XYZ file of C-alpha atoms in Angstrom:
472
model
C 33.990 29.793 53.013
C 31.044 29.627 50.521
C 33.148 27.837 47.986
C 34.176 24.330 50.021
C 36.309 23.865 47.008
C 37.573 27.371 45.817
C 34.789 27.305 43.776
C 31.216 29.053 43.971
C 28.197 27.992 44.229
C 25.862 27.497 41.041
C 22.782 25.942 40.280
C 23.752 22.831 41.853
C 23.659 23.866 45.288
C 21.521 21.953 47.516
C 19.622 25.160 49.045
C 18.295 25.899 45.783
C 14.956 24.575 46.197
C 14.538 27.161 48.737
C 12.590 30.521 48.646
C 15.066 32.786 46.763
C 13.917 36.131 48.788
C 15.263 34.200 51.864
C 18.639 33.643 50.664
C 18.334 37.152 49.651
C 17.364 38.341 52.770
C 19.894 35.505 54.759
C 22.872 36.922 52.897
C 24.913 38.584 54.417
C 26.291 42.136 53.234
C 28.641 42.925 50.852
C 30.461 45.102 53.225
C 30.186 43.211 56.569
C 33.180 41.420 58.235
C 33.155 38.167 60.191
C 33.768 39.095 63.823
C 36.971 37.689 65.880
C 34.837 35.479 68.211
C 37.932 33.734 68.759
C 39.002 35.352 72.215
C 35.713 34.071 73.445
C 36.436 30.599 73.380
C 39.216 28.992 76.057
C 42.358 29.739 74.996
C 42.974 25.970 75.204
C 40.348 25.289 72.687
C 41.290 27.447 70.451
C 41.534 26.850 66.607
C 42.965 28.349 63.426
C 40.744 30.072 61.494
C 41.030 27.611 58.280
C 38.939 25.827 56.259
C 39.989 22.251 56.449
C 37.423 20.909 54.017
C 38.771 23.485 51.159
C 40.583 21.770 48.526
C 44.398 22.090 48.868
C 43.515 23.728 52.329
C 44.018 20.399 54.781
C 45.522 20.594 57.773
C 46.152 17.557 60.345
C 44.530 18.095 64.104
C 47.480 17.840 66.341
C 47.339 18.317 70.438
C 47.916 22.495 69.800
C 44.390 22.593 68.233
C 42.829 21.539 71.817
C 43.368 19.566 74.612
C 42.914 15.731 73.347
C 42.801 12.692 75.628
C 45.498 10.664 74.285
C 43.981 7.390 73.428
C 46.386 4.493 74.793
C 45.712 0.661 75.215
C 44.091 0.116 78.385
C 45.849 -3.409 78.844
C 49.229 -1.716 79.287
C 48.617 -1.355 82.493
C 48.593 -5.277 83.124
C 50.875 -6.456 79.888
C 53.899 -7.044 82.200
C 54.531 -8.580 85.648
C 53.788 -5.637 88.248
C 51.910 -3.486 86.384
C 49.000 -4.410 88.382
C 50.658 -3.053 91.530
C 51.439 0.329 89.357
C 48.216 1.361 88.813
C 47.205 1.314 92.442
C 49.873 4.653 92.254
C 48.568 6.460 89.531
C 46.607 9.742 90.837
C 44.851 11.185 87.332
C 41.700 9.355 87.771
C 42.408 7.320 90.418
C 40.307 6.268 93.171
C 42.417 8.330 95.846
C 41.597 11.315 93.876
C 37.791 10.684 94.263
C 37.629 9.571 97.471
C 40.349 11.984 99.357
C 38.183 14.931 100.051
C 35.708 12.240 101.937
C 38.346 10.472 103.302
C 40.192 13.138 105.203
C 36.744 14.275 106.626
C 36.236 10.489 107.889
C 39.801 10.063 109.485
C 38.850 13.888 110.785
C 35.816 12.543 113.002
C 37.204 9.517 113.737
C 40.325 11.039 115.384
C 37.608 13.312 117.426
C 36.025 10.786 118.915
C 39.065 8.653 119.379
C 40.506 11.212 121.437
C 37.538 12.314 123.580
C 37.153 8.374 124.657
C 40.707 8.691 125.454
C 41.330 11.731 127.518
C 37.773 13.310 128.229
C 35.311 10.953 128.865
C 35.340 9.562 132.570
C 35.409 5.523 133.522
C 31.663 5.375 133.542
C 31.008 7.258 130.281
C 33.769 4.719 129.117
C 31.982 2.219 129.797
C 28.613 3.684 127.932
C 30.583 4.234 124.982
C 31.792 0.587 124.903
C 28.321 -0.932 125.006
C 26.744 1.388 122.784
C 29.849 0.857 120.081
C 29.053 -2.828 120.551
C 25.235 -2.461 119.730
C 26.092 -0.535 116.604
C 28.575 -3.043 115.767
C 26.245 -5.825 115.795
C 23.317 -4.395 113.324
C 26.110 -3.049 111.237
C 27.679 -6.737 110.286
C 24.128 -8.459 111.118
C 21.386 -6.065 109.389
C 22.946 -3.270 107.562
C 26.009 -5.045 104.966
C 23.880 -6.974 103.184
C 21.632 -4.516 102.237
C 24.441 -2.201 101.709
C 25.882 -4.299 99.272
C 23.040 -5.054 96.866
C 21.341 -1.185 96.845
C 24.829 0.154 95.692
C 25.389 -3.181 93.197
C 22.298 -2.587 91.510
C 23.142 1.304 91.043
C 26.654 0.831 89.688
C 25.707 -2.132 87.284
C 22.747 0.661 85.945
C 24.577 3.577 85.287
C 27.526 1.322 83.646
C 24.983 -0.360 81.251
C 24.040 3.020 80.942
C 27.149 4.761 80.419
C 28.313 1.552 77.736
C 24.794 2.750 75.929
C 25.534 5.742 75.355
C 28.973 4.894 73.892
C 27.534 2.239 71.432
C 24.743 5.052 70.243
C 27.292 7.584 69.386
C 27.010 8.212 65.499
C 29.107 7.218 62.907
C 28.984 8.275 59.442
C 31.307 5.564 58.010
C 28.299 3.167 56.714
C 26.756 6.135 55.091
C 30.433 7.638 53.367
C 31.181 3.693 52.672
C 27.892 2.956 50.310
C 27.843 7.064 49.302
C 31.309 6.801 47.818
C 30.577 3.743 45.486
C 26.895 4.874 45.080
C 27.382 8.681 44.595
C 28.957 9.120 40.796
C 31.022 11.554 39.923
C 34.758 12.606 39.517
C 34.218 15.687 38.378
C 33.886 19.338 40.717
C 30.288 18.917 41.889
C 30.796 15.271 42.302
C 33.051 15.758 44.492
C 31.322 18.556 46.277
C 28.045 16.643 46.447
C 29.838 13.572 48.777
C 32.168 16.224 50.693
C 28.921 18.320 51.529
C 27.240 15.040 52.499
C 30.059 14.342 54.526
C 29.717 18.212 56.283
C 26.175 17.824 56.954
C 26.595 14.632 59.041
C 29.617 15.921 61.251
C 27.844 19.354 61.380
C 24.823 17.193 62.910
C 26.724 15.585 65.418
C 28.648 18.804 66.358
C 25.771 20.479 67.043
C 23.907 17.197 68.746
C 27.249 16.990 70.753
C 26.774 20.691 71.872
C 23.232 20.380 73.214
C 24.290 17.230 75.326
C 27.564 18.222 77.105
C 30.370 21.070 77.555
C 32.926 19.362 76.092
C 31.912 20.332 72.906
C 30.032 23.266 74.137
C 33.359 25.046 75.539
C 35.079 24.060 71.480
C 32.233 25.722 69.478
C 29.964 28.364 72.080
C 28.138 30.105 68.835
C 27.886 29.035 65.198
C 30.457 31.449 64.081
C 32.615 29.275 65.950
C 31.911 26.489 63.733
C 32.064 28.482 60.257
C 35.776 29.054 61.670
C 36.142 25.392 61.663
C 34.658 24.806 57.756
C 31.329 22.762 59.835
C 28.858 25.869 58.611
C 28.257 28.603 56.058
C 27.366 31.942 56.854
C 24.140 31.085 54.716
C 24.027 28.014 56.543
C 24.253 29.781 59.945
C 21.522 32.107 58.956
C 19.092 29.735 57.793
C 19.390 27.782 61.502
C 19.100 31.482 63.214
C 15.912 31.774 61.018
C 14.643 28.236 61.753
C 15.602 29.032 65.333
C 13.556 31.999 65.785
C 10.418 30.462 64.708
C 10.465 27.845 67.175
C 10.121 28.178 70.851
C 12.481 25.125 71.977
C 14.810 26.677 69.842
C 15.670 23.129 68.315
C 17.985 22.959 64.993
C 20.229 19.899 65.126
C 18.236 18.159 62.677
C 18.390 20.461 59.795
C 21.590 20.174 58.338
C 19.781 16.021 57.906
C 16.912 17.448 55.994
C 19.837 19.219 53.564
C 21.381 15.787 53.244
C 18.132 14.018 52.508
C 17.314 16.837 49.603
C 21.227 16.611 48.581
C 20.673 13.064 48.129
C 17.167 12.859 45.781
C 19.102 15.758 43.947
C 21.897 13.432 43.205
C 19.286 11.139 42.206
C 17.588 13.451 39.819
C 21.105 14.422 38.213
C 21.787 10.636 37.790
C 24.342 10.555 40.230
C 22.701 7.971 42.052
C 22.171 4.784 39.267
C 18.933 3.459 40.633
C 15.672 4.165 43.692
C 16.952 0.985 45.642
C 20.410 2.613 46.616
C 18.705 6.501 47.145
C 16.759 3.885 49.306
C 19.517 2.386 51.106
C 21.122 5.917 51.527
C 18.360 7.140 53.388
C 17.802 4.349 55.777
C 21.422 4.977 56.845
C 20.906 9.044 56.941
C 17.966 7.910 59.259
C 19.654 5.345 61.295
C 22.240 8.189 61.475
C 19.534 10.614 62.701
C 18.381 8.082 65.763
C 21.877 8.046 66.926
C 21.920 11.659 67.549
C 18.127 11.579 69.054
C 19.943 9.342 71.408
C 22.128 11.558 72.665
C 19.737 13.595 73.582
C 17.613 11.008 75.378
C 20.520 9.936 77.514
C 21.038 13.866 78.147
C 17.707 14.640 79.097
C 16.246 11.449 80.746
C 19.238 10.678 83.404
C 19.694 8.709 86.665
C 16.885 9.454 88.763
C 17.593 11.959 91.504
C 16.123 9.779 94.165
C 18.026 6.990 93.216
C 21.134 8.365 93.840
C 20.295 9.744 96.715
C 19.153 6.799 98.517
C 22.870 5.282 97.557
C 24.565 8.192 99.210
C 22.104 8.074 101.818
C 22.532 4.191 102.843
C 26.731 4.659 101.971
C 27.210 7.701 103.779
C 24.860 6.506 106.758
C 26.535 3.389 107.014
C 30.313 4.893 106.809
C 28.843 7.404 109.524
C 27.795 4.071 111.882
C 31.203 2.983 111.658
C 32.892 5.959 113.278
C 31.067 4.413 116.800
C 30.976 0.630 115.421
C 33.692 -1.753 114.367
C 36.253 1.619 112.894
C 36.202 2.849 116.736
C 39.140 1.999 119.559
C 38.331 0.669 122.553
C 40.092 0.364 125.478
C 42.080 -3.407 125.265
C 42.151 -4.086 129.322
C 38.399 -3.966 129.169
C 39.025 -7.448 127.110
C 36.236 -6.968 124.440
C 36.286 -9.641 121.254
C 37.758 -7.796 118.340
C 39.538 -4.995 120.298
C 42.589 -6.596 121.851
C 45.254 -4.244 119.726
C 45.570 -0.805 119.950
C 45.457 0.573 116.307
C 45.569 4.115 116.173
C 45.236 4.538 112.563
C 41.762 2.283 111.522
C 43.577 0.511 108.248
C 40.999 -2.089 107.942
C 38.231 0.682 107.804
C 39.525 2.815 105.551
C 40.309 0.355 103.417
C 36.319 -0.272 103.256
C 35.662 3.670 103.304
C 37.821 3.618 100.039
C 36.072 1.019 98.232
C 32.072 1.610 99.261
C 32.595 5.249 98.216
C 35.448 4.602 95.280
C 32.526 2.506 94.328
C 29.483 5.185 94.379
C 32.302 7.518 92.742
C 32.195 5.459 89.842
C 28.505 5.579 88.728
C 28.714 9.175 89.258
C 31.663 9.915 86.906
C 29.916 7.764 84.606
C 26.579 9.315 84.645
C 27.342 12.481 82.651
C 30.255 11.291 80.255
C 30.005 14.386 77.421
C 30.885 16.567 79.694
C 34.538 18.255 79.920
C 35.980 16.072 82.449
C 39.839 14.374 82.540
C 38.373 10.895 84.291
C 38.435 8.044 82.178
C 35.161 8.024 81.576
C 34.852 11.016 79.594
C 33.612 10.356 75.863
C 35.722 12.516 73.792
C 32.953 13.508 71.366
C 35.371 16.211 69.835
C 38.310 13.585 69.058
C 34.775 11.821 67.622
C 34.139 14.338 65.476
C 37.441 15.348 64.346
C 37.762 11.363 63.570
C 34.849 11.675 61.603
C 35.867 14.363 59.698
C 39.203 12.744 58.685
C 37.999 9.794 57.835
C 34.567 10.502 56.112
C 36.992 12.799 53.762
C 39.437 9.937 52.729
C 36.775 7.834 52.047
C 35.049 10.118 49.340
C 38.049 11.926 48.341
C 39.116 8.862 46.253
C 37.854 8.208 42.634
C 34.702 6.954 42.112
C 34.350 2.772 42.020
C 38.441 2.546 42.897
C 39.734 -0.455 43.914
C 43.902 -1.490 43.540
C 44.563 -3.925 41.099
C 43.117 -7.451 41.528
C 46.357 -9.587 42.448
C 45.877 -13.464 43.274
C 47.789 -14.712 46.612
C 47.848 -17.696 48.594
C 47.158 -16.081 52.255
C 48.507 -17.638 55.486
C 51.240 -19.790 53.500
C 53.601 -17.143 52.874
C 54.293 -17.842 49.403
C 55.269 -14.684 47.285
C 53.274 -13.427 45.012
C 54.662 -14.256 41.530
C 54.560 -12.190 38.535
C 52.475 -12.410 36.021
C 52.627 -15.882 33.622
C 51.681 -17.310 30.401
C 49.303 -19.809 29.021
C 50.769 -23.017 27.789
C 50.374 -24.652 24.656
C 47.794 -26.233 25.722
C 45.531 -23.276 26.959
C 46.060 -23.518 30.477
C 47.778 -21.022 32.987
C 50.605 -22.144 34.649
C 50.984 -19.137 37.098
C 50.096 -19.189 41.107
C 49.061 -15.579 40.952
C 47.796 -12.947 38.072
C 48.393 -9.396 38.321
C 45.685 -7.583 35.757
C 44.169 -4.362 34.808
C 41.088 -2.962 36.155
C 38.171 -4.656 33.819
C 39.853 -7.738 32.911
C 38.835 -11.417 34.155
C 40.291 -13.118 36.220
C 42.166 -16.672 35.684
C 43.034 -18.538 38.297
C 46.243 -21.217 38.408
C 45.189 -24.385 36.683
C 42.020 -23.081 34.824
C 41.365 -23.857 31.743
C 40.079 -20.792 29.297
C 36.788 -22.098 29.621
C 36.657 -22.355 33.016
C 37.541 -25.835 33.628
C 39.809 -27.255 36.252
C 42.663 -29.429 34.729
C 43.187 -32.894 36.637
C 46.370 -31.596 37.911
C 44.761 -28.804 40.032
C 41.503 -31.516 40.905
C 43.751 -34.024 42.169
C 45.954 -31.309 44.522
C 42.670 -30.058 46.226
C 41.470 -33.339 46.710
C 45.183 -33.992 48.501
C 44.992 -33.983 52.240
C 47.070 -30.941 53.505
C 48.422 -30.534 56.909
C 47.057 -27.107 58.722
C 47.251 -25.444 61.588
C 45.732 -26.579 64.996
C 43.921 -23.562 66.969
């Protein structure tokens, strides 16, 4: 593991401007074994002990490594006539799975009371229980809806702007790998190991950023050694956060694998791997913008919802939900001839239909108020599919040869004209071709341009033609 490319490291390593009796000191023995931490972690989670950032040494992350959400279009569900009415069956994530446990409890006390106004209560007490379920009736559609509706509003539209927030902070290396692989030179070894350590020390970041802010990637990587298993850390690596860790009392260490990237980088410079101070300078405002995205996570993970908040929703849902067990959800005897209780209903359809959507309602902000934790609701934010994207793709973007590009190959887009091959100049020095396929350093000559850069009157008088295009 201390060679990410079967090779060791040598001067160039970006730790070397570190005290040398620490590394001494952090290294571990000659003798010493890795332990098998891997029956500590959920079986389901479990990975193969491989390196996949080793060189020859890939391996693709399928659904055995750990249990993936698989990530489908949403808009299936309404793409074809009836899929609408579908959805209303589905159970994984539904709104019957969030609201049964509540719901059976409801229909529980309502069929109490239901029965003891049936068969206990006398003709008197009848009567009592008639007026009063007409006085709670009347505050409950005159007083009590309105409210209702605009406390538990307000606290879903929060905790989805919320919840959408913390999706759009989520960090993504791809700016940084996009300008590092044209900016960082190189094709040889430590070229290549300078952009693929870059590309570590990000994902490393967010793995352990993603750790401190939810279980779903807590329960994938519970100790560091868990991570040198996956190729995210070194053992040197691992010791130099234990050391960092033990001198500070909030035992914080998600930003050091940044601080390695930001020396990696002015290395680079140094070495003239990095051409000029104004794209080191443009590398660091994305390591830093990259840095604020993981502080984020953090800020939604330690400044939530308030408590109170939520409480006063489940207070004024629950209390009104409670007010219709006597209310408008209760029968009452038909004879008695009393406006809105002329059919006997023994099951109350229209009230659990509103039981189902105030509380499938309040069940929404709360699945959405701690998405980075290991949950199967839709709302879950798979950070590790995030990071194992991350990894894949920061890799094929600097695995490529420096300042690559295919060949430049003129076409005439949204026309569907074929690409010819390439042509010849005329006699008279200008190209009669639609479309030039050339080597890497050439220059370009478009159809109908002269040598010297001039458009012939042929090509003038076609783009001054009036051409008939598409109406969108």
């Amino acid at each position: 593991m201390m060679g990410l490319l079967k090779m060791p490291w040598t001067s160039q390593h970006p730790h070397e401007g570190l005290d040398r009796h620490l590394l001494d000191a952090m290294a571990p023995p000659a003798a010493s074994v890795a332990p098998d931490t891997n029956a500590a972690r959920p079986s389901h989670l479990h990975f193969a002990p491989e390196i996949p950032y080793a060189a020859g040494n890939r391996r693709a992350y399928t659904a055995g490594d750990y249990q993936e959400t698989p990530y489908k279009p949403r808009t299936k569900f309404f793409s074809k006539p009836g899929s609408m009415f579908k959805v209303l069956f589905r159970w994984r994530s539904s709104i019957w799975r969030a609201t049964f446990t509540e719901l059976a409890i409801y229909l529980t006390l309502y069929t109490m009371l239901s029965l003891n106004y049936r068969f206990v209560l006398t003709e008197p007490r009848r009567r009592d229980f008639e007026r009063f379920s007409l006085f709670v009736t009347w505050h409950l559609k005159n007083i009590l809806i309105i409210p209702l509706g605009l406390v538990l509003g307000f606290y879903v539209s929060s905790v989805y702007n919320r919840w959408w927030a913390m999706w759009n902070t989520l960090p993504w290396p791809d700016r940084f790998m996009i300008i590092g692989s044209a900016a960082i030179k190189g094709d040889d070894e430590d070229g290549i190991l300078i952009r693929r350590t870059l590309n570590r020390y990000l994902n490393l970041t967010f793995a352990m950023t993603a750790i401190g802010c939810g279980s779903r990637m807590r329960n994938l990587y519970p100790t560091l050694q868990h991570l040198i298993d996956d190729g995210l850390l070194t053992h040197t690596e691992m010791r130099i956060i234990e050391k960092c860790q033990s001198n500070m009392r909030h035992k914080s260490s998600w930003w050091l694998a940044l601080t390695w990237t930001s020396n990696l980088l002015f290395r680079a410079f140094e070495q003239g791997r990095i051409q000029n101070d104004r794209t080191l300078k443009l590398l660091m405002e994305e390591l830093l913008n990259y840095r604020q995205a993981c502080a984020h996570m953090f800020d939604f993970a330690m400044v939530g919802v308030p408590v109170i908040y939520t409480q006063v929703v489940a207070l004024s849902v629950y209390s009104f939900l409670g007010c219709t067990l006597v209310g408008f959800a209760q029968y009452l005897d038909p004879s008695q001839n009393i406006e809105g209780n002329t059919v006997d209903i023994y099951v109350p359809v229209f009230s659990m239909t509103l039981f189902v959507v105030l509380v499938g309602w309040m069940k929404v902000a709360g699945k959405m108020i701690k998405p980075y934790n290991d949950t199967d609701d839709d709302f879950l934010m798979d950070t590790v599919w995030v990071l194992h994207r991350n990894v894949e793709v920061g890799n094929m973007m600097i695995d490529d040869e420096s300042n690559f590009f295919p060949p430049l190959e003129l076409t005439t887009p949204l026309t569907g004209a074929p690409v010819s091959g390439p042509k010849f100049f005329d006699q008279s020095g200008k190209f009669t071709g639609m479309a030039v396929n050339y080597g890497l350093g050439a220059t370009p000559v478009f159809a109908g341009q002269d040598r010297a850069g001039g458009l012939s009157p042929a090509t003038e008088a076609a783009l001054l033609t009036p051409r008939k295009a598409w109406v969108i």
